[in-house]
Tab-separated table of C-alpha atoms and ligand atoms in Angstrom:
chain	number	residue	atom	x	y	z
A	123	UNK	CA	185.880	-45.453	-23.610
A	124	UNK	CA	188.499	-46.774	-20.946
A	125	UNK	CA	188.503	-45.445	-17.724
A	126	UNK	CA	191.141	-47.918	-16.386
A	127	UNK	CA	194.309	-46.481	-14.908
A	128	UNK	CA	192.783	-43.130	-15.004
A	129	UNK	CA	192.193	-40.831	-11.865
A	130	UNK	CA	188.806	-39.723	-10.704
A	131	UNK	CA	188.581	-36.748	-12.730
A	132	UNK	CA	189.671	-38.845	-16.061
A	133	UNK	CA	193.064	-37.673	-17.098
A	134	UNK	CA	195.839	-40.650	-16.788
A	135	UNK	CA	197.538	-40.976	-13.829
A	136	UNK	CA	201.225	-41.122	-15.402
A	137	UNK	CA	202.251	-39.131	-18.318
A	138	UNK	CA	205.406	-39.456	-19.877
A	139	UNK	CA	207.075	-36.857	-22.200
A	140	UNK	CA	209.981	-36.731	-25.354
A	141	UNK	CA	210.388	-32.879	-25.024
A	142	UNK	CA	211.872	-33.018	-28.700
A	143	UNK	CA	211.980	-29.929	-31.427
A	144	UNK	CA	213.777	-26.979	-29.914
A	145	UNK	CA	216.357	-26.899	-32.379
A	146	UNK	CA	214.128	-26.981	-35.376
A	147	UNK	CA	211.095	-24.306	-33.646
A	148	UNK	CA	214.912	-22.265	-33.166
A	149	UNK	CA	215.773	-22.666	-36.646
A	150	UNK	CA	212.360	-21.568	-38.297
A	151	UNK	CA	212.610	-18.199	-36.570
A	152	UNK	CA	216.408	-17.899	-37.791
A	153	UNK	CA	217.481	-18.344	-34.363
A	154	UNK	CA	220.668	-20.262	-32.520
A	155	UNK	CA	219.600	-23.474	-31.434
A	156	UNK	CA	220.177	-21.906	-27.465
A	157	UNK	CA	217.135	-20.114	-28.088
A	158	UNK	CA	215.273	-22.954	-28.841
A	159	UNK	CA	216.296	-24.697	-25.362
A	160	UNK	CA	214.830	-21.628	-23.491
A	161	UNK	CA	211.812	-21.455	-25.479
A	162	UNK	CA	211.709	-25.172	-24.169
A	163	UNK	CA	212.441	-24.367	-21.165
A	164	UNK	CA	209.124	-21.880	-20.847
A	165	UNK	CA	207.176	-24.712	-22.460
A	166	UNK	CA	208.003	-26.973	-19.808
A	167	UNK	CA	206.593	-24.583	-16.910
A	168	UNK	CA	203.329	-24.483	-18.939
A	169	UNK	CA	202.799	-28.021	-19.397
A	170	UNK	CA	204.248	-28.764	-15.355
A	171	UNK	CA	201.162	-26.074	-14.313
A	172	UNK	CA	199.032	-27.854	-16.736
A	173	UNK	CA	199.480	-30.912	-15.147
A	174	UNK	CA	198.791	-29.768	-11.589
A	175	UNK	CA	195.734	-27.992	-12.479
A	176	UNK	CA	194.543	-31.199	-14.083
A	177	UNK	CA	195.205	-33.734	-10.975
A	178	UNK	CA	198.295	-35.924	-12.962
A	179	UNK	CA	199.654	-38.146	-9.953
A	180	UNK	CA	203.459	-38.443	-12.004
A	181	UNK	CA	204.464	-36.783	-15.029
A	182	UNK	CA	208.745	-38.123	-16.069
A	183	UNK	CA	210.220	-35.364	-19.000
A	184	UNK	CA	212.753	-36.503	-20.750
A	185	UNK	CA	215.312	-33.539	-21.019
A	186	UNK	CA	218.841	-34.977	-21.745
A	187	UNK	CA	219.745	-38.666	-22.921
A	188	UNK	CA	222.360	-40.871	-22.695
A	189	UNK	CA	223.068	-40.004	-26.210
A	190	UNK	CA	223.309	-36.331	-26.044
A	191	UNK	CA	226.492	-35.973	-24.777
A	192	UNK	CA	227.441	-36.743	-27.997
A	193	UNK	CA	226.145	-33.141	-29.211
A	194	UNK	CA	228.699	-29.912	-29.277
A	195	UNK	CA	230.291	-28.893	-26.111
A	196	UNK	CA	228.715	-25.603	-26.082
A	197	UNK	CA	225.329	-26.812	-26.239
A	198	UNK	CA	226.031	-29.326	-23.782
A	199	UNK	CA	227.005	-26.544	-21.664
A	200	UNK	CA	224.038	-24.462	-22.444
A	201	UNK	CA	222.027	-27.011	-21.497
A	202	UNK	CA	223.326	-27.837	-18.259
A	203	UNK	CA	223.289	-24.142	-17.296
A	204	UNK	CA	219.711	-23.700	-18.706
A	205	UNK	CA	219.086	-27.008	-16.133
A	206	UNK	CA	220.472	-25.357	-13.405
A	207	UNK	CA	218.898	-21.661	-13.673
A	208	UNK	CA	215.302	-22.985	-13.991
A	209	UNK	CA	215.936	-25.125	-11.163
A	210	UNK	CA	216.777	-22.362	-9.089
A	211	UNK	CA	214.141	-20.581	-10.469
A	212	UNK	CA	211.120	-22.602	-10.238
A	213	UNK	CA	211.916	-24.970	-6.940
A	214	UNK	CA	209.854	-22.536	-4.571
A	215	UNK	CA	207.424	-22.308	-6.818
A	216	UNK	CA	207.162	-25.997	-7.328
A	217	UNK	CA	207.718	-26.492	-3.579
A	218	UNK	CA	204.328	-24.295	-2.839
A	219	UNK	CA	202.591	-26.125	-5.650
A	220	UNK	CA	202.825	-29.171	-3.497
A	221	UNK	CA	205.168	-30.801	-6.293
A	222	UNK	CA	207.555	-33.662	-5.969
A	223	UNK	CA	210.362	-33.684	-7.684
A	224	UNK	CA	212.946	-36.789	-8.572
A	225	UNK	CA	215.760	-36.899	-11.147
A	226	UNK	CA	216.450	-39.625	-12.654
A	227	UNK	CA	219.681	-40.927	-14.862
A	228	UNK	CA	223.559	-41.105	-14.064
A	229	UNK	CA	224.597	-37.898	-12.437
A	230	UNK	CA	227.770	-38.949	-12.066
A	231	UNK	CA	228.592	-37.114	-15.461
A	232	UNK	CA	226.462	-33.867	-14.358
A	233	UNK	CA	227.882	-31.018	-13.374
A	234	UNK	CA	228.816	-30.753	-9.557
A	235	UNK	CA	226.792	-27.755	-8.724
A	236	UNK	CA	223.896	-29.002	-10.465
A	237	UNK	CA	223.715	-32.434	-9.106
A	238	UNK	CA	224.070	-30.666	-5.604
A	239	UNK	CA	220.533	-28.362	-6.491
A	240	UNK	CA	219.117	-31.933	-7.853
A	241	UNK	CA	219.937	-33.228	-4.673
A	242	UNK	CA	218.688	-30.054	-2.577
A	243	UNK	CA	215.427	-29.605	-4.614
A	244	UNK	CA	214.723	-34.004	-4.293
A	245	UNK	CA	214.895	-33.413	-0.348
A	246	UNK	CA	213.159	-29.842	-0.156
A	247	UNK	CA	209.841	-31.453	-1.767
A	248	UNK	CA	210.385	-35.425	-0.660
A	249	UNK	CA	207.639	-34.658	1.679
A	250	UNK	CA	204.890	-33.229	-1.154
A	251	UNK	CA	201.659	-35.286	-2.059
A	252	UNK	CA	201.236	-33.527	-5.076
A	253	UNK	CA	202.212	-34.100	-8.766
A	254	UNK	CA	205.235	-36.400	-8.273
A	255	UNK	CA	207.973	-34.747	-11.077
A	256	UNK	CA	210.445	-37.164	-12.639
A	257	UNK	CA	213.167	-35.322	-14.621
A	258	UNK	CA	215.615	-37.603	-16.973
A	259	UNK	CA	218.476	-36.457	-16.927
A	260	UNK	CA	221.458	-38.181	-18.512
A	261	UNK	CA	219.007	-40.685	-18.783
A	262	UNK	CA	218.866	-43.951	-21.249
A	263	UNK	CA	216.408	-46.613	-20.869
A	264	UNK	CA	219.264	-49.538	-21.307
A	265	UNK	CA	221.153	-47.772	-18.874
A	266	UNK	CA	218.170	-47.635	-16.478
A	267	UNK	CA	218.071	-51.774	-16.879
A	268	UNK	CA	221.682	-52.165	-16.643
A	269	UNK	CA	221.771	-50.011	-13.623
A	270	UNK	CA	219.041	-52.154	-12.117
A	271	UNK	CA	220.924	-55.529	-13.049
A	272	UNK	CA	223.973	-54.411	-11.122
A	273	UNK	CA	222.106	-53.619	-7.996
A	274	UNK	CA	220.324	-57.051	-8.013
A	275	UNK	CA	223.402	-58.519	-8.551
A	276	UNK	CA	225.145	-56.871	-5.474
A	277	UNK	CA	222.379	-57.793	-3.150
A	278	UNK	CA	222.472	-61.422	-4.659
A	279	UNK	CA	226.357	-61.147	-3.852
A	280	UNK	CA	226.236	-59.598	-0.611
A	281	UNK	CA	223.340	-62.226	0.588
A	282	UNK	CA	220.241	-60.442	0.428
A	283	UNK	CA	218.376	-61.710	-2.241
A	284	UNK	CA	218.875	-65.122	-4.459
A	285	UNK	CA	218.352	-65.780	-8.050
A	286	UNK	CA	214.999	-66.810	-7.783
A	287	UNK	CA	213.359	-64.353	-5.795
A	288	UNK	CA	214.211	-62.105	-9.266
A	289	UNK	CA	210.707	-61.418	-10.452
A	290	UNK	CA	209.280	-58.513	-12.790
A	291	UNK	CA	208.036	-56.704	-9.600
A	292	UNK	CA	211.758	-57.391	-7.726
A	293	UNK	CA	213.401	-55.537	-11.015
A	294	UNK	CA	210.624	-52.942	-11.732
A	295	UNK	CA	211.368	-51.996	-8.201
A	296	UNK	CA	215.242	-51.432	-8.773
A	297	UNK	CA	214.343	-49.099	-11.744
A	298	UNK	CA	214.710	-45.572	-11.518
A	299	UNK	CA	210.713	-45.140	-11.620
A	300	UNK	CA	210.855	-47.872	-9.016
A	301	UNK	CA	207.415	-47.809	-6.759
A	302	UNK	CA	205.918	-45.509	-9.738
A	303	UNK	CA	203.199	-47.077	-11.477
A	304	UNK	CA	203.832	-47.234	-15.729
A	305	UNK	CA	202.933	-44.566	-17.741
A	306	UNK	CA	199.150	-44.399	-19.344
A	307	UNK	CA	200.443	-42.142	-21.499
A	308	UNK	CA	203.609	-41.152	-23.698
A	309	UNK	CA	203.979	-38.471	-25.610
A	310	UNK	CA	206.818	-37.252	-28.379
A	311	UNK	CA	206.683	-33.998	-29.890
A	312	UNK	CA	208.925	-32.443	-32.794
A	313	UNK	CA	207.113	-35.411	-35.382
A	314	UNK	CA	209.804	-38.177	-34.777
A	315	UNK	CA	208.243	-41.596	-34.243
A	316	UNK	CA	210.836	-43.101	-31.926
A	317	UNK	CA	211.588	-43.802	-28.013
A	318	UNK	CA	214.816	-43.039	-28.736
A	319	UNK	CA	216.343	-44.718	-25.707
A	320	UNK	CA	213.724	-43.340	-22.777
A	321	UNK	CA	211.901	-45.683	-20.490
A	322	UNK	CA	212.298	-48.865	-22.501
A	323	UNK	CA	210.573	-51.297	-19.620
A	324	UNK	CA	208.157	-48.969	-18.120
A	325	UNK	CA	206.726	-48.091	-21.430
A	326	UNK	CA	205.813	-51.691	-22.151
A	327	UNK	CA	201.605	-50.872	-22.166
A	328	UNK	CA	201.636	-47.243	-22.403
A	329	UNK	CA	199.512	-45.673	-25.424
A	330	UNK	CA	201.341	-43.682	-27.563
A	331	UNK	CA	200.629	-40.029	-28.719
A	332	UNK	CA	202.829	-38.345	-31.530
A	333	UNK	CA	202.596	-34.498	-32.167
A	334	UNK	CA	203.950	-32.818	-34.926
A	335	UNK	CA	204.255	-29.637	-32.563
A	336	UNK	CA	208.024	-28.418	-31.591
A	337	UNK	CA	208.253	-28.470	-28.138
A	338	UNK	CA	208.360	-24.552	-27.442
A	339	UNK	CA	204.719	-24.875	-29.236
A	340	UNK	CA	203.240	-27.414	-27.308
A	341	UNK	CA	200.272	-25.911	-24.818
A	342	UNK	CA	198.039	-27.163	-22.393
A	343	UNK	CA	195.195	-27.515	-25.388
A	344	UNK	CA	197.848	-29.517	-27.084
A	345	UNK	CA	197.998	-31.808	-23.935
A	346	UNK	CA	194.216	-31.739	-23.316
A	347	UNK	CA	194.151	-32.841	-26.933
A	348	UNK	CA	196.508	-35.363	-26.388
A	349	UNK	CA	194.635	-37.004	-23.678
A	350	UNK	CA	191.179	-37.118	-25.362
A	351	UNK	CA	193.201	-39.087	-27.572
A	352	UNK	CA	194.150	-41.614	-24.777
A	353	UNK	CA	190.929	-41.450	-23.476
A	354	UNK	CA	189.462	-42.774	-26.764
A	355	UNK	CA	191.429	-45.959	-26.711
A	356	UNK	CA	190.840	-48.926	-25.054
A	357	UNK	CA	193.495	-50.624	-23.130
A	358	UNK	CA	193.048	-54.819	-23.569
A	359	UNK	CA	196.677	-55.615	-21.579
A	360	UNK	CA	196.284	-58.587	-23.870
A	361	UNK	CA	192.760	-59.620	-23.064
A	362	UNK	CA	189.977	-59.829	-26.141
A	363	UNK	CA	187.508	-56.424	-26.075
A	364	UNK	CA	184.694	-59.051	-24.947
A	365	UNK	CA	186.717	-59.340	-22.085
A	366	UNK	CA	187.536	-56.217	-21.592
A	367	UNK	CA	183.772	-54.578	-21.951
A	368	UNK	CA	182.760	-56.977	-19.550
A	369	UNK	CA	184.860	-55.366	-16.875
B	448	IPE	C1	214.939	-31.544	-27.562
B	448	IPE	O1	215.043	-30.728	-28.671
B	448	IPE	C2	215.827	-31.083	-26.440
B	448	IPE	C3	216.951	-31.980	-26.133
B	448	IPE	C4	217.180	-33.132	-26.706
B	448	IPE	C5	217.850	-31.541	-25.109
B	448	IPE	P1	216.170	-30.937	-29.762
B	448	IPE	O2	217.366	-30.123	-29.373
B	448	IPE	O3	216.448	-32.370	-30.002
B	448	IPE	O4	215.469	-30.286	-31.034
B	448	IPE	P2	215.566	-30.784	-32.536
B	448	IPE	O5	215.175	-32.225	-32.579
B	448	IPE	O6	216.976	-30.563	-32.978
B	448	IPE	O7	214.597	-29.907	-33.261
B	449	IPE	C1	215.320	-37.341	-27.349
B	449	IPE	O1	215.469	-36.322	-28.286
B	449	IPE	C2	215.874	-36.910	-26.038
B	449	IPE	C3	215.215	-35.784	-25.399
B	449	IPE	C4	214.139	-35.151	-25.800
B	449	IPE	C5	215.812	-35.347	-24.182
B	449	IPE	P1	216.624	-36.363	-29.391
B	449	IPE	O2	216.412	-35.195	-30.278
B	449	IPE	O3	217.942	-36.458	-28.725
B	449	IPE	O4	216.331	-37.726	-30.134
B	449	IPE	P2	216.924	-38.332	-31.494
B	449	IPE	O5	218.404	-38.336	-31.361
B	449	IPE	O6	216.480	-37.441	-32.606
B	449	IPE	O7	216.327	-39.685	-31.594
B	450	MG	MG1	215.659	-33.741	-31.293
């Protein structure tokens, strides 16, 4: 059993999340997907607390992509407003739990008021030790490295930095999760098999964990399940298991 890249009390240190399967747990009752994104919504707040009480240093949710602004307007809209409200909601709460929060994606097609209670909850909990809280929002993994590209391009432009000092480290640092360590651990519910456009560098040695659970169903024993299934594996990071048993 691998203990690497796992706190002290065993859990993984980073855990990353594909919050997918509101619309279908919506449909099975005979509901509007809309009622599926707040059952989500209350899922979320379980699994957050779950995390907390389990010592996770960063847990990053993926709750909009690049790619679904291509849904209906009025779900779009629900969405955004769903965003908002439990922001609102939940920041004290968060705030007293110690929780930092980040957002990451381009919020330049957000909503103004909800970009400004991004903003306002970042700053409120900037100074928090505890779980660090990445939300994606309007989020793609190929824009993440595109966004990154342009900003090492600037500084090469402006003088700051030359062509060769561009290393992994120098770009993993102009990422969004920039100065976060990978995730151990992803997880997808809803059954797909598929990143579907969400950290595509950080996830380069993460394990992967798929549940057939909709989101609105998945519970902290579904997470505790999900990492006694990580902490099964071994992790080689390319090295034989001879090597790796050997410490
Ligand atoms: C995930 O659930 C939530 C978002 C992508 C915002 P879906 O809305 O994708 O649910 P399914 O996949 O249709 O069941
Ligand atoms: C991925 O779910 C994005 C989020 C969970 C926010 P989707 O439901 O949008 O993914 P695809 O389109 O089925 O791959
Ligand atoms: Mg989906």
């Amino acid at each position: 059993m691998s203990r690497e890249n796992t706190n002290e009390s065993g859990v993984p240190a980073h855990v990353a999340i594909v919050m997918d399967g509101n619309g279908r747990w919506a449909r099975a009752r005979g509901k509007a997907r809309n009622a599926g994104h707040r059952a989500g919504v209350r899922a979320t707040r379980q699994i957050v607390e779950a995390c907390v009480e389990r010592d996770i240093r960063y847990l990053t949710l993926f709750a909009f992509s690049s790619e679904n602004w291509k849904r209906p307007p009025t779900e779009v809209r629900l969405l955004m407003r769903l965003f908002l409200e439990a922001l609102q909601r939940e920041v004290a709460e968060l705030h007293k739990n110690d929780v930092r929060l980040r957002f990451m994606g381009d919020r330049s097609l957000l909503p103004d008021d909800l970009v400004r209670q991004m903003n306002d909850s970042e700053q409120l909990t900037s100074g928090n030790s505890g779980l660090q809280l990445n939300v994606a929002v309007s989020y793609g993994g190929r824009w993440d490295i595109v966004n990154a590209a342009r900003s090492l391009a600037g500084a090469v432009s402006d003088g700051t930095l030359t062509p060769a000092e561009i290393d992994e480290d120098q770009f993993a640092r102009a990422l969004s999760l920039g100065g976060v360590p990978d995730p151990d651990l992803f997880i997808r519910t809803g059954g797909e098999k598929r990143i579907s456009n969400f950290l595509l560098w950080n996830l380069a040695y993460a394990e992967f964990y798929f549940s057939n659970a909709l989101w609105p169903d998945f519970d902290a024993q579904a997470l505790d399940e999900a990492i006694d299934d990580y902490l099964s594996r071994q992790r080689r990071f390319g090295r034989t298991a001879e090597q790796v048993n050997a410490g």
